[in-house]
XYZ file of C-alpha atoms in Angstrom:
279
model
C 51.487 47.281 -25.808
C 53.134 50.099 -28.468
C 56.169 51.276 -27.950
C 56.654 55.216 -28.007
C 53.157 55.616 -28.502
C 50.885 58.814 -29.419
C 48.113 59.158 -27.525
C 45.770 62.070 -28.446
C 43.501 61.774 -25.113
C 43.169 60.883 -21.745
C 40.331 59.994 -19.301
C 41.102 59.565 -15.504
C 38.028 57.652 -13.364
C 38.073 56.815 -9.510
C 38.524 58.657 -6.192
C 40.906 60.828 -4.069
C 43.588 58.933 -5.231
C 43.431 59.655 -8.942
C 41.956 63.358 -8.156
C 45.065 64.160 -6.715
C 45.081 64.555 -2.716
C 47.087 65.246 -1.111
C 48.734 67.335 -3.663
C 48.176 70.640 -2.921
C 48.648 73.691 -5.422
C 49.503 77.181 -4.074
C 45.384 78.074 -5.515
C 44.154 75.403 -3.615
C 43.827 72.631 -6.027
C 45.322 69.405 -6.462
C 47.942 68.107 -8.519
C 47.572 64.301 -8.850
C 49.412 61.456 -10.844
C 47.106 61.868 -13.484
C 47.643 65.366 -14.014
C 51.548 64.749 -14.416
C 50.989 61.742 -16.782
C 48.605 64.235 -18.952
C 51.430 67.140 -18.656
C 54.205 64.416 -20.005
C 51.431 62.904 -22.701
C 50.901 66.608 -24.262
C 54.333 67.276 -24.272
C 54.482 64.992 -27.424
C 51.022 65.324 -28.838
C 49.727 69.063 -30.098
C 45.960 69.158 -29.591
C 46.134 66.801 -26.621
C 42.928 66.626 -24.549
C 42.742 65.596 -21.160
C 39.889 65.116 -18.483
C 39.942 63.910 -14.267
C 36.594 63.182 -13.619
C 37.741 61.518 -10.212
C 35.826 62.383 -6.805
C 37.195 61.615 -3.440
C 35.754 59.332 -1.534
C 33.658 57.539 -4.479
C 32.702 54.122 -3.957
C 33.233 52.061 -6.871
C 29.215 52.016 -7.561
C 29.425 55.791 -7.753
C 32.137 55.534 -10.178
C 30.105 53.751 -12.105
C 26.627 55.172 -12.192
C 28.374 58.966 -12.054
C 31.499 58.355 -14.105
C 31.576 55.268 -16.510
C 29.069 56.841 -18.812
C 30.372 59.839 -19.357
C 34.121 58.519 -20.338
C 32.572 55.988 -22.583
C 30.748 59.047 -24.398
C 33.716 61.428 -24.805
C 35.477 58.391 -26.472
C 39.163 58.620 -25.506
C 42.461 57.257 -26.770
C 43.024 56.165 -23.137
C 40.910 55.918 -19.699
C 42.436 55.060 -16.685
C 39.925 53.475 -13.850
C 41.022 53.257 -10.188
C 38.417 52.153 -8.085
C 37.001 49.734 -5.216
C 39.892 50.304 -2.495
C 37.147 52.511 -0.199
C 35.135 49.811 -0.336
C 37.404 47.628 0.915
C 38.059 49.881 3.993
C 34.675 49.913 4.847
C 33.865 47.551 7.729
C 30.479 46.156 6.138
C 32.207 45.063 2.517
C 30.358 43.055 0.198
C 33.502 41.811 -1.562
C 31.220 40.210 -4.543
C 29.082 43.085 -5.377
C 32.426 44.928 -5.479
C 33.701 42.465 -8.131
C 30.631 42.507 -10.087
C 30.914 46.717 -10.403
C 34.401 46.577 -11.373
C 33.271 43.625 -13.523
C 30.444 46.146 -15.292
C 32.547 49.188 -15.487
C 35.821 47.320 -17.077
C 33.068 45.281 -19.791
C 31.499 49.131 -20.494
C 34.726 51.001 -20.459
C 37.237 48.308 -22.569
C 35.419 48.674 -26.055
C 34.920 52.816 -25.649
C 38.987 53.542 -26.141
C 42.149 52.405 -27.363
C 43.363 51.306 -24.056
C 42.278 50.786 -20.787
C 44.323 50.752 -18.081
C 43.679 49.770 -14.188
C 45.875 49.830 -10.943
C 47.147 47.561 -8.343
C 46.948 50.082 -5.958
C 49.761 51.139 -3.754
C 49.399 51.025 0.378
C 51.492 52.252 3.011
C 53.043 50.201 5.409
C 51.048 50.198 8.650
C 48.328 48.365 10.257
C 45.951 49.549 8.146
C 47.322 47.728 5.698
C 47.749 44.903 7.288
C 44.419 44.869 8.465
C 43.076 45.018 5.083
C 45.611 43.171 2.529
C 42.795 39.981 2.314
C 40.145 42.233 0.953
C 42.237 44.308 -1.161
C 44.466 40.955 -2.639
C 41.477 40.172 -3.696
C 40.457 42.905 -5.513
C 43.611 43.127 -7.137
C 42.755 39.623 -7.965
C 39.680 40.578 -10.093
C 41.637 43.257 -11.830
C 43.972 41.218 -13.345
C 41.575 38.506 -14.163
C 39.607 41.508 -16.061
C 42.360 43.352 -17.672
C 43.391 39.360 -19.155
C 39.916 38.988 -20.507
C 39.552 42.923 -22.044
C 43.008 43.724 -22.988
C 43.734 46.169 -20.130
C 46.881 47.060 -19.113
C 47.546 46.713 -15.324
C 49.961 49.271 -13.185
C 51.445 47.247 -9.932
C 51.940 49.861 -7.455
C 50.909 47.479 -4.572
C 54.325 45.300 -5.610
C 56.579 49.200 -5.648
C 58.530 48.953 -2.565
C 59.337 52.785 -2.992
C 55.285 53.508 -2.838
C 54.864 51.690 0.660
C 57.365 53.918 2.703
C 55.697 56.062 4.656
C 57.383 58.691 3.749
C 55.682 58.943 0.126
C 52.516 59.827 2.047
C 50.984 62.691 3.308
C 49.965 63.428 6.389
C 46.414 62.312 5.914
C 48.060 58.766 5.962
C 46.030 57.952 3.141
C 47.414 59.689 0.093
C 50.274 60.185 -1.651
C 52.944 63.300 -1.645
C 53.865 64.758 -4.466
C 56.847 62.849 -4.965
C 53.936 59.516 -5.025
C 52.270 60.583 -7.725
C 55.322 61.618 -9.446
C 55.960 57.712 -9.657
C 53.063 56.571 -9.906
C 52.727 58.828 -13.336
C 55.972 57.598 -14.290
C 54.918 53.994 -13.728
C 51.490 54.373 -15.751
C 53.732 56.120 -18.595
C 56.034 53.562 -18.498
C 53.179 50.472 -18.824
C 51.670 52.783 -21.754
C 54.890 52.093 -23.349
C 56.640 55.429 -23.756
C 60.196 55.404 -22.803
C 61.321 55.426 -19.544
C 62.284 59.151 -18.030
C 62.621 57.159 -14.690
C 64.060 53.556 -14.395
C 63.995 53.864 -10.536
C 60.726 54.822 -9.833
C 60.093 51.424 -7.552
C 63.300 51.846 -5.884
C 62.958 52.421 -1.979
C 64.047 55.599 -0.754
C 67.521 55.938 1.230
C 67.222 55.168 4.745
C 66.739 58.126 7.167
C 66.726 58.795 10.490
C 63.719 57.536 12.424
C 61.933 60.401 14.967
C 61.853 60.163 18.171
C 59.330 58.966 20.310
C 57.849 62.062 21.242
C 57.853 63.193 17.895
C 56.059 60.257 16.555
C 53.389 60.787 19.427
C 52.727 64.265 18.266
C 52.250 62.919 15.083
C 50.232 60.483 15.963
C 47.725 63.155 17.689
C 47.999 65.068 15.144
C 46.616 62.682 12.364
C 44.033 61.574 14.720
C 42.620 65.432 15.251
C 42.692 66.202 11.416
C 42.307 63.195 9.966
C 41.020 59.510 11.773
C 38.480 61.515 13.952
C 36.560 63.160 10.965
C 36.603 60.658 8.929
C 35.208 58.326 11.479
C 32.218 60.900 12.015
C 31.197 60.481 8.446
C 31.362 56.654 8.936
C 29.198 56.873 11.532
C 26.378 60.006 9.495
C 27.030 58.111 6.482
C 28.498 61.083 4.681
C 31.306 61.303 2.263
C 34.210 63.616 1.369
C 33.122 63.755 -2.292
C 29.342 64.863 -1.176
C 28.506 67.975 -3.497
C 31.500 67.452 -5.558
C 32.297 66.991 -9.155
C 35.060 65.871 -11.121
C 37.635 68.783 -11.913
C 36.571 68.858 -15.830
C 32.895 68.147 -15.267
C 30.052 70.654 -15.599
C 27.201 70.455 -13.149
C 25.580 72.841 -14.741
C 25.506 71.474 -18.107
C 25.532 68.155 -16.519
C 28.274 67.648 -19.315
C 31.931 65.957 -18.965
C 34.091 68.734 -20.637
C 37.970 68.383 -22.484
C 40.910 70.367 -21.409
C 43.730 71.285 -23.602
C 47.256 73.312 -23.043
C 47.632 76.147 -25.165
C 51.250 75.603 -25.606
C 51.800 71.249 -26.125
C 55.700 72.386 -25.733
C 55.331 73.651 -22.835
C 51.901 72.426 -21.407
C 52.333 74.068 -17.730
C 50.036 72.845 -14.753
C 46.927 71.100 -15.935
C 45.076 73.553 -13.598
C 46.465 76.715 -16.554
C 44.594 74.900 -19.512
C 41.910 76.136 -21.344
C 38.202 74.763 -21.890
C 37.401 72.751 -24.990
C 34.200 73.635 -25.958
C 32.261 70.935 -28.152
């Protein structure tokens, strides 16, 4: 790993979690970890080009037939590949195909760029978690079995006690806050080895009051109106939250992965202000 680096490029691959949810911008957009970590990267770098091809709800065989590809053509200083945890949720898992993607995409994506990095990625404390750790401990597992054998660097968020409290995540349960990604940017800047801007960023937050029990009821009916109770109807039609979508700098019409750049690297702005590169 470099210290200080300059990196002239960034790729982001994956799901919801690297296209930002539940970040949301005044326009309507998101606003994810990977879009801070580009901000911070083009701060130093004039020229910098940046490009979230992340989909929610992707499973990691998506990622790879719909997203591999096209990072490996655009041929980036850095690509950063989240993927696999929606398998895991799902109740029919085959835990070795998922392997063996991760195992292709990782193999396809490691020789394409100067550095690939993956995730441990983060979950909130709950019983979902619980429920799951087996299945996701061992993907975790394969990714740092891979990133030994390719020279990836690996991001433990699933070892940040600050990224488990509950309070980090929105109200969806199953993405971060805006304050998440803010940490999880500064954790992926910090493995890329720039200097630190945060030295606390796996620090647990202060305790605070817990709610009441009527106010954690409400909650909990809440979440399961807007959240649990759709997403168990597409479970059940086999549907998707990334149906019909693309990735935020991806052309359907050109069918064409496209680069984004600030106009000002001094003052770079939100990612959703850049301008198209053309090629």
């Amino acid at each position: 790993m470099q210290t200080n680096p300059t990196h002239t490029s960034l790729v982001a691959l994956g799901d919801s979690f690297t296209e930002g949810m539940s970040d949301l911008l005044p326009d309507g957009s998101y606003r994810g970890w990977a879009d801070v970590l580009a901000g911070r990267m083009a701060a130093r770098t004039p020229g910098f080009r940046y490009a979230n091809l992340a989909v929610r709800g992707k499973l990691i065989g998506q990622i790879v037939n719909e997203q591999v590809g096209r990072a490996v053509a655009m041929r980036p200083d850095v690509i950063t590949l989240v993927g696999g945890l929606n398998d895991t949720l799902r109740p029919k898992c085959d835990m070795g195909r998922v392997r063996g993607l991760l195992t292709e995409a990782v193999e396809r994506l490691a020789p394409s760029c100067e550095q690939l990095v993956l995730m441990r990625s983060p979950g909130r404390q709950g019983p979902v978690l619980e429920r799951f750790r087996p299945r996701m401990e061992e993907l975790f597992a394969c990714i740092d079995d891979l990133a030994e054998r390719h020279g990836a660097l690996v991001v433990d968020l699933y070892g940040a006690p600050s990224l488990s409290d509950p309070r980090l995540w929105g109200v969806d349960r199953l993405h971060l806050t805006a304050e998440g990604h803010r940490r999880v940017a500064e954790a992926v800047w910090q493995t890329l080895g720039y200097e630190a801007g945060d030295t606390e960023w796996r620090t647990p937050l202060p305790p605070s009051a817990r709610p009441d029990w009527l106010a954690r009821r409400n909650e909990d009916i809440r979440f399961a109106r807007q959240h649990l109770l759709p997403w168990i109807g597409r479970r059940l039609t086999g549907r998707s939250s990334g149906d019909g979508r693309t990735g935020a700098h991806f052309s359907a019409e050109l069918d064409k992965a496209f680069w984004v750049t600030p106009a000002d690297h001094t003052n770079p702005g939100p990612v959703t202000d850049w301008r198209r590169m053309e090629p």
